[in-house]
Coordinates of C-alpha atoms in Angstrom, one line a residue:
Chain W
M64 CA -154.5 -38.5 28.1
G65 CA -152.3 -36.6 30.5
R66 CA -148.6 -36.6 30.7
E67 CA -147.3 -36.9 27.2
S68 CA -150.0 -34.8 25.7
A69 CA -149.4 -32.0 28.2
A70 CA -145.7 -32.1 27.5
E71 CA -146.4 -32.3 23.8
L72 CA -148.8 -29.5 23.7
S73 CA -146.5 -27.2 25.6
D74 CA -144.2 -27.5 22.6
L75 CA -146.8 -25.8 20.5
G76 CA -145.9 -22.4 21.9
H77 CA -142.7 -22.6 19.9
I78 CA -144.2 -23.2 16.5
A79 CA -147.0 -21.6 14.5
V80 CA -150.2 -23.4 15.3
P81 CA -152.8 -23.5 12.6
G82 CA -155.9 -22.0 14.1
R83 CA -159.4 -22.6 12.9
G84 CA -158.4 -24.5 9.8
R85 CA -156.6 -21.6 8.1
N86 CA -153.2 -22.0 6.5
M87 CA -151.2 -19.7 8.8
A88 CA -147.8 -20.8 7.6
S89 CA -148.0 -18.3 4.7
M90 CA -148.8 -15.3 6.9
T91 CA -146.5 -13.3 9.1
A92 CA -147.0 -13.5 12.8
V93 CA -148.6 -10.5 14.3
V94 CA -146.7 -10.9 17.6
E95 CA -143.5 -12.8 17.6
A96 CA -141.2 -13.2 20.6
E97 CA -137.9 -15.1 20.7
G98 CA -136.2 -15.8 23.9
L99 CA -137.7 -12.7 25.4
T100 CA -136.3 -12.2 28.9
K101 CA -136.8 -9.5 31.5
F102 CA -135.1 -9.1 34.8
Y103 CA -135.8 -6.2 37.2
G104 CA -132.4 -6.1 38.8
R105 CA -132.3 -9.6 40.2
R106 CA -136.0 -10.2 40.2
K107 CA -137.2 -12.3 37.3
G108 CA -140.1 -10.8 35.4
L109 CA -140.1 -13.0 32.3
E110 CA -137.7 -15.7 31.1
D111 CA -137.1 -17.0 27.6
L112 CA -140.5 -16.4 26.1
T113 CA -140.9 -17.7 22.6
L114 CA -144.3 -17.2 21.1
Q115 CA -146.1 -16.5 17.9
I116 CA -149.6 -15.1 17.5
Q117 CA -151.1 -15.3 14.1
P118 CA -153.3 -12.8 12.2
G119 CA -157.0 -13.2 13.1
E120 CA -156.3 -15.1 16.3
V121 CA -157.6 -14.3 19.7
F122 CA -154.9 -15.4 22.1
G123 CA -155.7 -15.7 25.8
Y124 CA -152.7 -15.1 28.0
L125 CA -153.3 -16.6 31.4
G126 CA -151.5 -16.8 34.7
P127 CA -151.8 -15.8 38.3
N128 CA -151.0 -12.2 39.3
G129 CA -147.3 -11.5 39.2
A130 CA -146.6 -14.4 36.7
G131 CA -145.2 -12.2 34.0
K132 CA -148.3 -11.3 31.9
T133 CA -148.0 -7.5 32.3
T134 CA -144.2 -7.7 31.9
T135 CA -144.7 -9.4 28.5
I136 CA -147.3 -6.9 27.4
R137 CA -145.1 -3.9 28.5
L138 CA -142.2 -5.4 26.6
L139 CA -144.3 -5.7 23.4
L140 CA -145.2 -2.1 23.8
D141 CA -141.7 -0.9 24.5
V142 CA -142.7 0.6 27.8
I143 CA -139.9 -1.5 29.3
R144 CA -136.9 -3.0 27.5
P145 CA -135.9 -6.6 27.4
T146 CA -132.8 -7.9 29.2
S147 CA -132.3 -10.3 26.3
G148 CA -134.2 -11.7 23.4
R149 CA -136.3 -9.9 20.9
A150 CA -139.9 -9.3 19.8
T151 CA -141.7 -7.9 16.8
V152 CA -145.2 -6.6 16.6
L153 CA -147.0 -6.4 13.3
G154 CA -143.7 -7.2 11.6
A155 CA -141.9 -4.3 13.1
D156 CA -139.4 -4.1 16.0
T157 CA -141.1 -3.1 19.2
R158 CA -139.1 0.1 19.2
D159 CA -140.7 1.2 15.9
T160 CA -142.9 4.1 17.1
A161 CA -145.1 4.3 13.9
V162 CA -146.4 0.8 14.4
R163 CA -148.2 1.8 17.6
A164 CA -150.8 3.7 15.7
R165 CA -152.0 0.2 14.5
I166 CA -152.1 -1.2 18.0
G167 CA -154.9 -0.7 20.6
Y168 CA -153.7 -1.1 24.2
L169 CA -155.6 -1.3 27.5
P170 CA -153.2 -1.2 30.5
G171 CA -153.7 -3.6 33.4
E172 CA -153.4 -0.8 35.8
L173 CA -155.3 1.9 33.9
A174 CA -154.8 5.3 35.4
L175 CA -156.8 8.2 34.0
E176 CA -156.4 11.5 35.9
G177 CA -156.9 15.2 35.4
R178 CA -159.6 17.6 34.7
D179 CA -160.1 16.8 31.0
R180 CA -163.4 15.3 30.2
A181 CA -163.4 11.8 28.9
H182 CA -164.4 12.7 25.4
D183 CA -161.6 15.4 25.2
F184 CA -159.1 12.7 26.2
L185 CA -160.4 10.3 23.6
N186 CA -160.3 12.9 20.9
F187 CA -156.7 13.6 21.8
M188 CA -155.8 9.9 21.7
A189 CA -157.5 9.7 18.3
D190 CA -155.8 12.7 16.9
V191 CA -152.3 11.4 17.8
R192 CA -153.1 8.1 16.2
G193 CA -154.2 9.7 13.0
G194 CA -157.9 10.1 13.6
V195 CA -160.9 7.7 13.9
S196 CA -164.0 7.5 11.8
R197 CA -166.8 9.9 12.6
G198 CA -169.2 8.8 15.4
R199 CA -167.0 5.9 16.3
I200 CA -166.3 7.1 19.8
D201 CA -170.0 7.8 20.5
E202 CA -171.0 4.4 19.1
L203 CA -168.6 2.6 21.4
A204 CA -169.7 4.7 24.4
E205 CA -173.3 3.8 23.7
R206 CA -172.5 0.1 23.4
L207 CA -170.6 0.1 26.7
D208 CA -172.9 2.5 28.4
A209 CA -170.1 5.0 29.2
D210 CA -170.7 8.6 30.2
L211 CA -168.0 10.6 28.4
S212 CA -168.9 14.0 29.9
I213 CA -167.3 13.3 33.2
R214 CA -163.9 14.6 34.2
M215 CA -161.2 11.9 34.0
G216 CA -160.2 12.2 37.6
Q217 CA -163.7 11.7 38.7
L218 CA -164.6 8.6 36.7
S219 CA -165.6 5.5 38.7
K220 CA -163.4 2.4 38.3
G221 CA -165.9 0.8 36.0
N222 CA -166.2 3.9 33.9
K223 CA -162.4 4.3 33.6
Q224 CA -162.2 0.8 32.3
K225 CA -164.9 1.6 29.7
V226 CA -163.0 4.7 28.6
G227 CA -159.9 2.5 28.5
L228 CA -161.7 0.0 26.2
I229 CA -163.0 2.8 24.0
Q230 CA -159.6 4.2 23.4
A231 CA -158.2 0.7 22.7
F232 CA -161.0 -0.2 20.2
M233 CA -161.8 3.1 18.6
H234 CA -159.2 3.3 15.8
E235 CA -159.9 -0.3 14.7
P236 CA -156.4 -1.4 15.3
E237 CA -154.9 -4.5 13.6
L238 CA -153.7 -5.7 17.0
L239 CA -155.5 -5.3 20.3
I240 CA -153.4 -5.9 23.5
L241 CA -155.7 -6.0 26.5
D242 CA -154.3 -6.5 29.9
E243 CA -157.1 -7.9 32.3
P244 CA -159.8 -6.1 30.2
T245 CA -162.8 -7.3 32.1
S246 CA -161.7 -6.1 35.6
G247 CA -164.2 -3.7 37.1
L248 CA -166.9 -4.3 34.4
D249 CA -170.3 -5.5 35.3
P250 CA -171.5 -8.7 33.7
L251 CA -173.7 -7.0 31.0
V252 CA -170.8 -4.8 29.9
Q253 CA -168.5 -7.9 30.0
Q254 CA -170.8 -9.6 27.5
E255 CA -170.8 -6.5 25.2
F256 CA -167.0 -6.5 25.5
L257 CA -166.8 -10.1 24.4
T258 CA -169.0 -9.4 21.5
M259 CA -166.7 -6.6 20.5
V260 CA -163.7 -9.0 20.7
R261 CA -165.6 -11.5 18.4
E262 CA -166.3 -8.8 15.9
V263 CA -162.6 -7.9 15.8
R264 CA -161.7 -11.5 15.1
T265 CA -164.4 -11.8 12.4
A266 CA -162.8 -8.7 10.8
G267 CA -159.5 -10.7 10.7
R268 CA -157.8 -8.6 13.3
T269 CA -155.8 -10.0 16.2
V270 CA -156.3 -9.9 19.9
L271 CA -153.9 -10.7 22.8
M272 CA -155.8 -10.6 26.1
S273 CA -154.6 -11.5 29.5
S274 CA -156.5 -12.8 32.4
H275 CA -155.9 -14.6 35.6
V276 CA -159.0 -16.9 35.0
L277 CA -159.6 -19.1 32.0
A278 CA -163.3 -18.7 32.3
E279 CA -163.0 -15.1 31.2
V280 CA -161.3 -15.9 27.9
Q281 CA -162.4 -19.5 27.1
N282 CA -165.4 -18.4 25.1
V283 CA -163.5 -16.0 22.8
A284 CA -160.0 -17.3 22.7
D285 CA -158.7 -19.6 19.9
R286 CA -155.6 -20.4 21.9
V287 CA -154.5 -19.9 25.4
G288 CA -151.0 -19.6 26.9
I289 CA -150.2 -20.1 30.5
V290 CA -147.5 -18.2 32.2
R291 CA -146.3 -19.1 35.6
G292 CA -143.3 -17.7 37.5
G293 CA -142.1 -15.8 34.5
R294 CA -142.2 -18.8 32.2
L295 CA -144.6 -19.8 29.5
V296 CA -145.5 -23.3 30.6
A297 CA -148.1 -24.3 28.0
V298 CA -149.9 -23.1 24.9
E299 CA -153.2 -24.9 24.2
D300 CA -155.8 -24.8 21.5
V301 CA -159.1 -24.0 23.2
A302 CA -161.0 -26.4 20.9
A303 CA -158.6 -29.2 21.7
L304 CA -158.9 -28.4 25.4
R305 CA -162.7 -28.4 25.1
E306 CA -162.5 -31.8 23.5
R307 CA -160.5 -33.1 26.5
A308 CA -162.8 -31.5 29.0
V309 CA -164.4 -33.4 31.8
R310 CA -168.2 -33.3 31.6
H311 CA -170.9 -34.7 33.8
V312 CA -173.7 -36.2 31.8
E313 CA -177.1 -37.5 32.6
F314 CA -179.5 -39.5 30.4
H315 CA -183.1 -40.3 31.1
F316 CA -184.7 -43.1 29.1
D317 CA -188.3 -44.1 28.7
A318 CA -187.6 -47.5 30.2
P319 CA -185.0 -49.0 32.5
V320 CA -181.7 -49.7 30.7
P321 CA -179.2 -52.6 31.3
P322 CA -176.0 -51.3 32.9
E323 CA -173.9 -53.6 30.7
A324 CA -174.7 -51.5 27.7
F325 CA -172.6 -48.7 29.1
E326 CA -169.7 -50.7 30.4
G327 CA -166.2 -50.3 28.9
L328 CA -167.0 -47.3 26.7
P329 CA -163.9 -45.3 25.9
G330 CA -163.6 -42.1 28.0
V331 CA -166.7 -42.9 30.1
R332 CA -166.2 -43.2 33.8
D333 CA -168.2 -43.3 37.0
V334 CA -171.2 -44.9 35.3
V335 CA -174.2 -45.2 37.6
V336 CA -177.4 -46.7 36.2
A337 CA -180.5 -46.4 38.3
G338 CA -183.6 -47.7 36.6
A339 CA -184.3 -45.5 33.6
S340 CA -181.5 -43.0 34.3
L341 CA -177.8 -43.0 33.7
R342 CA -175.2 -40.7 35.2
C343 CA -171.6 -40.7 34.2
T344 CA -168.5 -38.6 33.6
I345 CA -166.9 -38.3 30.2
D346 CA -163.4 -37.3 29.3
G347 CA -163.2 -35.7 26.0
R348 CA -165.5 -36.6 23.2
P349 CA -169.0 -37.8 24.0
D350 CA -169.2 -39.8 20.8
A351 CA -169.1 -43.4 22.2
L352 CA -171.6 -42.6 24.9
I353 CA -174.1 -41.0 22.5
K354 CA -173.9 -43.9 20.2
A355 CA -174.5 -46.4 23.1
A356 CA -177.4 -44.3 24.4
A357 CA -178.9 -44.1 20.9
K358 CA -179.9 -47.7 21.1
F359 CA -182.5 -46.7 23.6
T360 CA -185.2 -44.1 23.7
V361 CA -183.8 -40.9 25.2
V362 CA -186.3 -38.7 27.0
H363 CA -184.1 -36.1 28.4
M364 CA -180.4 -35.3 28.5
V365 CA -178.3 -33.0 30.7
S366 CA -174.7 -32.1 30.0
S367 CA -172.9 -29.7 32.2
E368 CA -170.7 -27.1 30.5
P369 CA -167.1 -28.4 30.6
D370 CA -165.0 -26.6 33.1
L371 CA -161.8 -25.9 31.3
E372 CA -160.4 -24.2 34.3
E373 CA -160.5 -27.6 36.1
I374 CA -158.5 -29.3 33.4
F375 CA -156.1 -26.5 33.3
L376 CA -155.5 -26.5 37.0
T377 CA -155.2 -30.3 37.2
Y378 CA -152.7 -30.5 34.4
Y379 CA -150.5 -27.6 35.1
S380 CA -150.4 -27.4 38.8
E381 CA -148.9 -30.9 39.0
E382 CA -147.3 -31.3 35.6
A383 CA -145.9 -27.9 34.9
P384 CA -142.3 -28.9 35.7
R385 CA -142.6 -31.9 33.5
A386 CA -144.3 -30.0 30.7
H387 CA -141.7 -27.3 31.1
A388 CA -138.8 -29.8 30.8
G389 CA -140.3 -30.9 27.5
A390 CA -140.4 -27.4 26.2
Chain Z
M54 CA -148.9 23.3 17.4
P55 CA -148.3 19.5 17.9
T56 CA -151.2 17.7 19.5
L57 CA -149.3 16.7 22.6
V58 CA -148.0 20.2 23.2
R59 CA -151.6 21.5 22.9
K60 CA -152.9 18.8 25.2
T61 CA -150.2 19.3 27.8
L62 CA -150.7 23.1 27.8
R63 CA -154.4 22.4 28.4
D64 CA -153.4 20.2 31.4
Y65 CA -151.2 23.0 32.7
R66 CA -153.7 25.7 32.2
R67 CA -155.0 26.0 35.7
S68 CA -151.5 25.8 37.2
V69 CA -150.3 28.6 34.9
I70 CA -153.3 30.9 35.7
G71 CA -152.9 30.2 39.4
W72 CA -149.3 31.1 39.6
L73 CA -149.8 34.0 37.3
I74 CA -152.4 35.5 39.6
G75 CA -150.1 34.8 42.7
I76 CA -147.0 36.4 41.2
S77 CA -148.9 39.3 39.8
A78 CA -150.6 40.0 43.2
F79 CA -147.1 40.0 44.8
L80 CA -145.7 42.4 42.2
S81 CA -148.7 44.7 42.4
L82 CA -148.6 44.9 46.2
Y83 CA -144.8 45.6 46.5
L84 CA -144.5 48.0 43.5
S85 CA -147.5 50.0 44.6
I86 CA -145.9 50.9 48.0
Y87 CA -142.7 52.3 46.3
P88 CA -144.0 55.9 46.2
S89 CA -144.2 56.0 50.0
I90 CA -140.6 54.8 50.3
R91 CA -139.4 57.3 47.8
S92 CA -141.1 60.1 49.7
N93 CA -139.1 59.2 52.9
P94 CA -135.8 57.6 51.6
E95 CA -133.6 58.2 54.6
F96 CA -136.0 56.5 57.0
Y97 CA -136.6 53.4 54.9
Q98 CA -133.0 53.0 53.9
Q99 CA -132.0 53.1 57.6
A100 CA -134.8 50.7 58.5
A101 CA -133.7 48.2 55.9
L102 CA -130.1 48.4 56.8
S103 CA -130.6 48.1 60.5
K104 CA -133.1 45.3 60.2
Y105 CA -130.7 42.8 58.7
P106 CA -127.3 41.8 60.0
G107 CA -124.3 41.7 57.6
P108 CA -124.6 38.2 56.0
L109 CA -128.4 38.4 55.8
K110 CA -127.9 41.7 54.0
D111 CA -125.8 39.9 51.5
L112 CA -128.5 37.3 51.1
M113 CA -130.9 40.1 50.4
G114 CA -128.6 41.5 47.7
G115 CA -127.0 44.3 49.7
L116 CA -130.0 46.6 50.3
A117 CA -127.6 49.5 49.6
D118 CA -129.9 51.8 47.7
I119 CA -133.3 50.4 48.4
A120 CA -134.8 53.9 48.3
S121 CA -133.9 54.4 44.7
G122 CA -136.3 53.0 42.0
T123 CA -133.6 50.8 40.6
G124 CA -132.5 49.5 43.9
Y125 CA -136.0 48.9 45.1
L126 CA -136.9 47.0 41.9
Q127 CA -133.7 44.9 42.3
T128 CA -134.2 44.1 46.0
V129 CA -138.0 43.5 46.0
V130 CA -138.5 41.9 42.6
Y131 CA -135.4 40.6 40.9
Q132 CA -133.1 39.7 43.8
L133 CA -134.9 36.9 45.7
L134 CA -138.6 36.7 46.1
V135 CA -139.9 36.7 42.5
P136 CA -137.2 34.4 41.2
L137 CA -138.1 32.1 44.1
L138 CA -141.7 32.1 43.1
L139 CA -141.1 31.6 39.4
I140 CA -138.6 28.8 40.1
M141 CA -141.1 27.0 42.2
F142 CA -143.6 27.3 39.5
A143 CA -141.1 26.1 36.9
M144 CA -140.1 23.1 39.0
T145 CA -143.8 22.2 39.5
L146 CA -144.3 22.1 35.7
G147 CA -141.0 20.4 35.2
T148 CA -142.1 17.4 37.3
R149 CA -145.4 17.3 35.6
A150 CA -143.7 16.5 32.3
I151 CA -142.7 12.9 33.1
A152 CA -142.3 12.1 36.8
V153 CA -145.8 13.0 38.0
P154 CA -147.6 11.2 35.2
E155 CA -145.3 8.2 35.6
E156 CA -146.0 8.0 39.3
E157 CA -149.7 8.4 38.6
G158 CA -149.6 5.7 36.0
T159 CA -151.0 7.9 33.2
L160 CA -147.8 8.0 31.3
E161 CA -148.1 4.4 30.2
L162 CA -150.9 5.0 27.8
T163 CA -149.2 8.2 26.4
M164 CA -146.1 6.1 25.7
T165 CA -148.0 3.6 23.6
L166 CA -149.1 6.4 21.2
P167 CA -147.1 6.7 18.0
I168 CA -144.8 9.4 19.5
D169 CA -141.2 8.4 20.0
R170 CA -139.7 8.9 23.4
R171 CA -137.5 11.8 22.5
R172 CA -140.4 13.7 20.9
L173 CA -142.5 12.9 24.0
V174 CA -139.9 14.6 26.2
L175 CA -139.4 17.4 23.7
E176 CA -143.0 18.2 23.4
R177 CA -143.6 18.1 27.2
W178 CA -140.6 20.4 27.5
A179 CA -141.9 22.8 24.9
A180 CA -145.3 22.9 26.7
F181 CA -143.5 23.7 29.9
A182 CA -141.4 26.4 28.2
L183 CA -144.5 28.0 26.7
G184 CA -146.4 28.0 30.0
L185 CA -143.4 29.6 31.8
L186 CA -142.9 32.1 29.0
A187 CA -146.6 33.1 29.3
V188 CA -146.2 33.9 33.0
A189 CA -142.9 35.6 32.4
L190 CA -144.3 37.8 29.6
V191 CA -147.4 38.9 31.5
T192 CA -145.5 39.7 34.6
M193 CA -143.0 41.6 32.6
V194 CA -145.7 43.8 31.2
L195 CA -147.0 44.3 34.7
V196 CA -143.6 45.4 36.0
L197 CA -143.2 47.8 33.1
A198 CA -146.6 49.2 33.7
L199 CA -146.2 49.5 37.5
S200 CA -142.8 51.0 37.2
A201 CA -144.1 53.7 34.9
V202 CA -147.1 54.4 37.2
G203 CA -144.9 54.5 40.3
D204 CA -142.2 56.5 38.5
L205 CA -139.3 54.2 39.4
K206 CA -137.1 55.8 36.8
V207 CA -135.7 52.5 35.5
P208 CA -135.1 52.3 31.8
A209 CA -137.7 49.9 30.2
G210 CA -134.8 48.1 28.4
N211 CA -133.2 47.2 31.7
I212 CA -136.5 45.8 33.0
V213 CA -136.8 43.7 29.9
A214 CA -133.2 42.5 30.4
A215 CA -133.8 41.7 34.0
H216 CA -137.1 39.9 33.3
A217 CA -135.4 37.9 30.5
G218 CA -132.9 36.7 33.2
L219 CA -135.8 35.8 35.5
F220 CA -137.3 33.7 32.7
L221 CA -133.9 32.0 32.1
I222 CA -133.1 31.1 35.7
A223 CA -136.6 29.6 36.1
F224 CA -136.3 27.9 32.7
F225 CA -133.0 26.4 33.9
F226 CA -134.4 25.0 37.2
G227 CA -137.6 23.8 35.6
T228 CA -135.6 22.0 32.9
L229 CA -133.4 20.5 35.6
T230 CA -136.3 19.0 37.5
L231 CA -137.8 17.8 34.1
A232 CA -134.5 16.1 33.3
L233 CA -134.3 14.5 36.7
G234 CA -137.8 13.3 36.4
A235 CA -137.2 12.0 32.9
A236 CA -134.1 10.2 34.1
T237 CA -135.5 8.7 37.3
G238 CA -139.3 8.9 37.2
K239 CA -139.3 10.1 40.8
R240 CA -141.0 13.4 41.6
A241 CA -139.7 13.8 45.1
L242 CA -136.1 13.2 44.0
A243 CA -136.4 15.7 41.2
L244 CA -137.8 18.4 43.5
A245 CA -135.3 17.7 46.3
V246 CA -132.3 17.8 44.0
G247 CA -133.6 20.8 42.0
G248 CA -134.7 22.7 45.1
G249 CA -131.4 21.9 46.9
Y250 CA -129.4 23.2 44.0
A251 CA -131.5 26.3 43.8
V252 CA -131.1 27.2 47.5
G253 CA -127.4 26.2 47.6
G254 CA -126.7 28.0 44.4
Y255 CA -128.3 31.2 45.7
V256 CA -126.5 31.1 49.1
I257 CA -123.1 30.5 47.4
E258 CA -123.6 33.3 44.9
T259 CA -124.7 35.9 47.5
L260 CA -122.5 35.0 50.4
G261 CA -119.6 34.0 48.1
K262 CA -119.1 37.7 47.4
S263 CA -117.9 38.4 50.9
V264 CA -116.8 34.9 52.0
D265 CA -113.6 34.0 50.2
A266 CA -113.6 30.4 51.1
I267 CA -116.6 29.7 48.9
S268 CA -116.2 32.5 46.3
W269 CA -114.5 30.1 43.8
L270 CA -117.8 28.0 43.9
R271 CA -119.8 30.9 42.5
W272 CA -119.3 29.8 38.9
V273 CA -121.2 26.6 39.4
S274 CA -124.2 28.5 40.8
P275 CA -126.8 29.3 38.2
F276 CA -127.6 32.4 40.2
H277 CA -124.1 33.8 39.4
Y278 CA -125.2 34.1 35.8
Y279 CA -128.5 35.6 36.8
L280 CA -127.4 38.1 39.5
D281 CA -123.8 39.1 38.7
G282 CA -124.6 41.1 35.6
R283 CA -127.0 43.4 37.5
P284 CA -129.3 43.9 34.5
V285 CA -131.6 46.3 36.3
F286 CA -128.6 48.7 36.6
Q287 CA -126.6 47.8 33.6
G288 CA -128.8 46.1 31.0
W289 CA -128.2 42.8 29.1
P290 CA -125.5 40.5 30.5
V291 CA -125.5 38.6 27.2
G292 CA -122.7 36.2 28.0
D293 CA -124.1 35.2 31.4
Y294 CA -127.5 34.6 29.8
L295 CA -126.0 32.5 27.1
V296 CA -124.4 30.3 29.8
L297 CA -127.9 29.8 31.4
L298 CA -129.5 29.1 28.1
G299 CA -126.7 26.7 27.0
A300 CA -126.9 24.8 30.3
T301 CA -130.7 24.5 29.9
A302 CA -130.3 23.1 26.4
V303 CA -127.8 20.5 27.7
L304 CA -130.2 19.5 30.4
A305 CA -133.1 19.2 27.9
M306 CA -130.9 16.9 25.6
T307 CA -129.9 14.9 28.7
A308 CA -133.6 14.5 29.6
M309 CA -134.3 13.1 26.1
L310 CA -131.4 10.7 26.1
A311 CA -132.0 9.5 29.6
F312 CA -135.7 8.8 29.0
E313 CA -134.9 7.1 25.7
R314 CA -132.9 4.4 27.5
R315 CA -134.9 3.4 30.6
D316 CA -137.8 1.3 31.7
V317 CA -140.9 3.3 32.5
G318 CA -143.2 2.8 35.4
V319 CA -141.4 -0.1 37.2

């Protein structure tokens, strides 16, 4: 575990990765970037991004602020133009205007101003995109608990974000591009938002969402890509990442257990046996540990939720240059 | 009407109504005092001429026959103050097409709608033109009415011709700021360049009549094509107006092409 796999996995960004057991090779990528590069004068925004996002996939796009997430997203929406390289969205060139009716977009720095009331603004957005089904806007407003009778310029930050989410979701777009979607939302609304994202995936539609923390996307994303300093340094399958996760596990038995029974198990570290209880750390699959513990009578078991963030940071803060060299 | 034009006009509504009230109040005030000037022409003519030294008189359009209805209308309405107000209004709307929403950040979402960039500029420009046209039409009707009431004895056709020029000069400067905003995304720059050209152009046209050193520059001043034909006195200066209209069309095309090429909001 570690070096080679990090380097190897970083290669996955360059090829279609089958997600959730589907045969993706036969489908056209929803987002496809090839050598996408953007310089703002001399300042690097994004360099040589090659990436494919498949239909029905939720792709988490991670990186610290200023790493190039928003640059990528603005390039995909043709708000800014690439210095070199190319990108297609839903099979069309990013310059193709018509395709944007099939995209829902939430900007990272959402600005909503003016005296229009939120529902008038949403109706306008819906009209230009060719209309939304009846009652759809109200339904979303109810789910997110948004008040649409307020003038846009007077909306609170949280309410602006809700209006932004409604306009992104309301026309049931084939591709959702969400830049830091959960910023400013309270936890309850965040949960509702994540439910909405899962519904979109269930319907076979595609989501690209950015965040600066993995914890925000790990429960909905199929894959995550990490961008750092304008470069995509890794693309990971979340399920695989979870498998490699470090977990702290505790077993309580009905009688004291012999420490030897838990020695030398693959992937099990820091074993501490104290009478009838066992504490240890596992890397990846818990299988060997469970089978060893099954020989005794287990009264109680505690397993902490794996902290993917931790793995991510340990791998990519130290090994990013190496992984990058492999890519 | 296209959705974006309708929406943009709705956004401009308060601004349009506000400026309309302001300009109408100005017109009503000044045109309603004409009868007292007419009743004492020598006094007011002398007062006007002695109040301003030579070059300032040129800036005010001569002031030669301020006591006649035609001269009064030219000096008070069409020479300086009303064009100034209408140009300020037009430049305000012109920056609100692209530069202001770009600086606010609201343009980003509009750009991700299925409207291509040229059409976005075109529809914003159309909304600006309609807003300006509304103010121009209502104020024209007001001038026609007040001239009739105050018995200014100016042919209605000449008032229509002069007001058409008023619309065109404001249309030109508004389109100029719109184009500068579309090309750069910077409101302050658009207003500074547009305003500088307006003031400079006015000074060159009015002083250039008596200062030979700058008189050759008059043809680059938009005001030359607005003032030189003296429509209040002589009716439609068709050629001059076509120059203004043509220049405006070129600016609008430039706005579309410039906006088409660049990165927005960075």
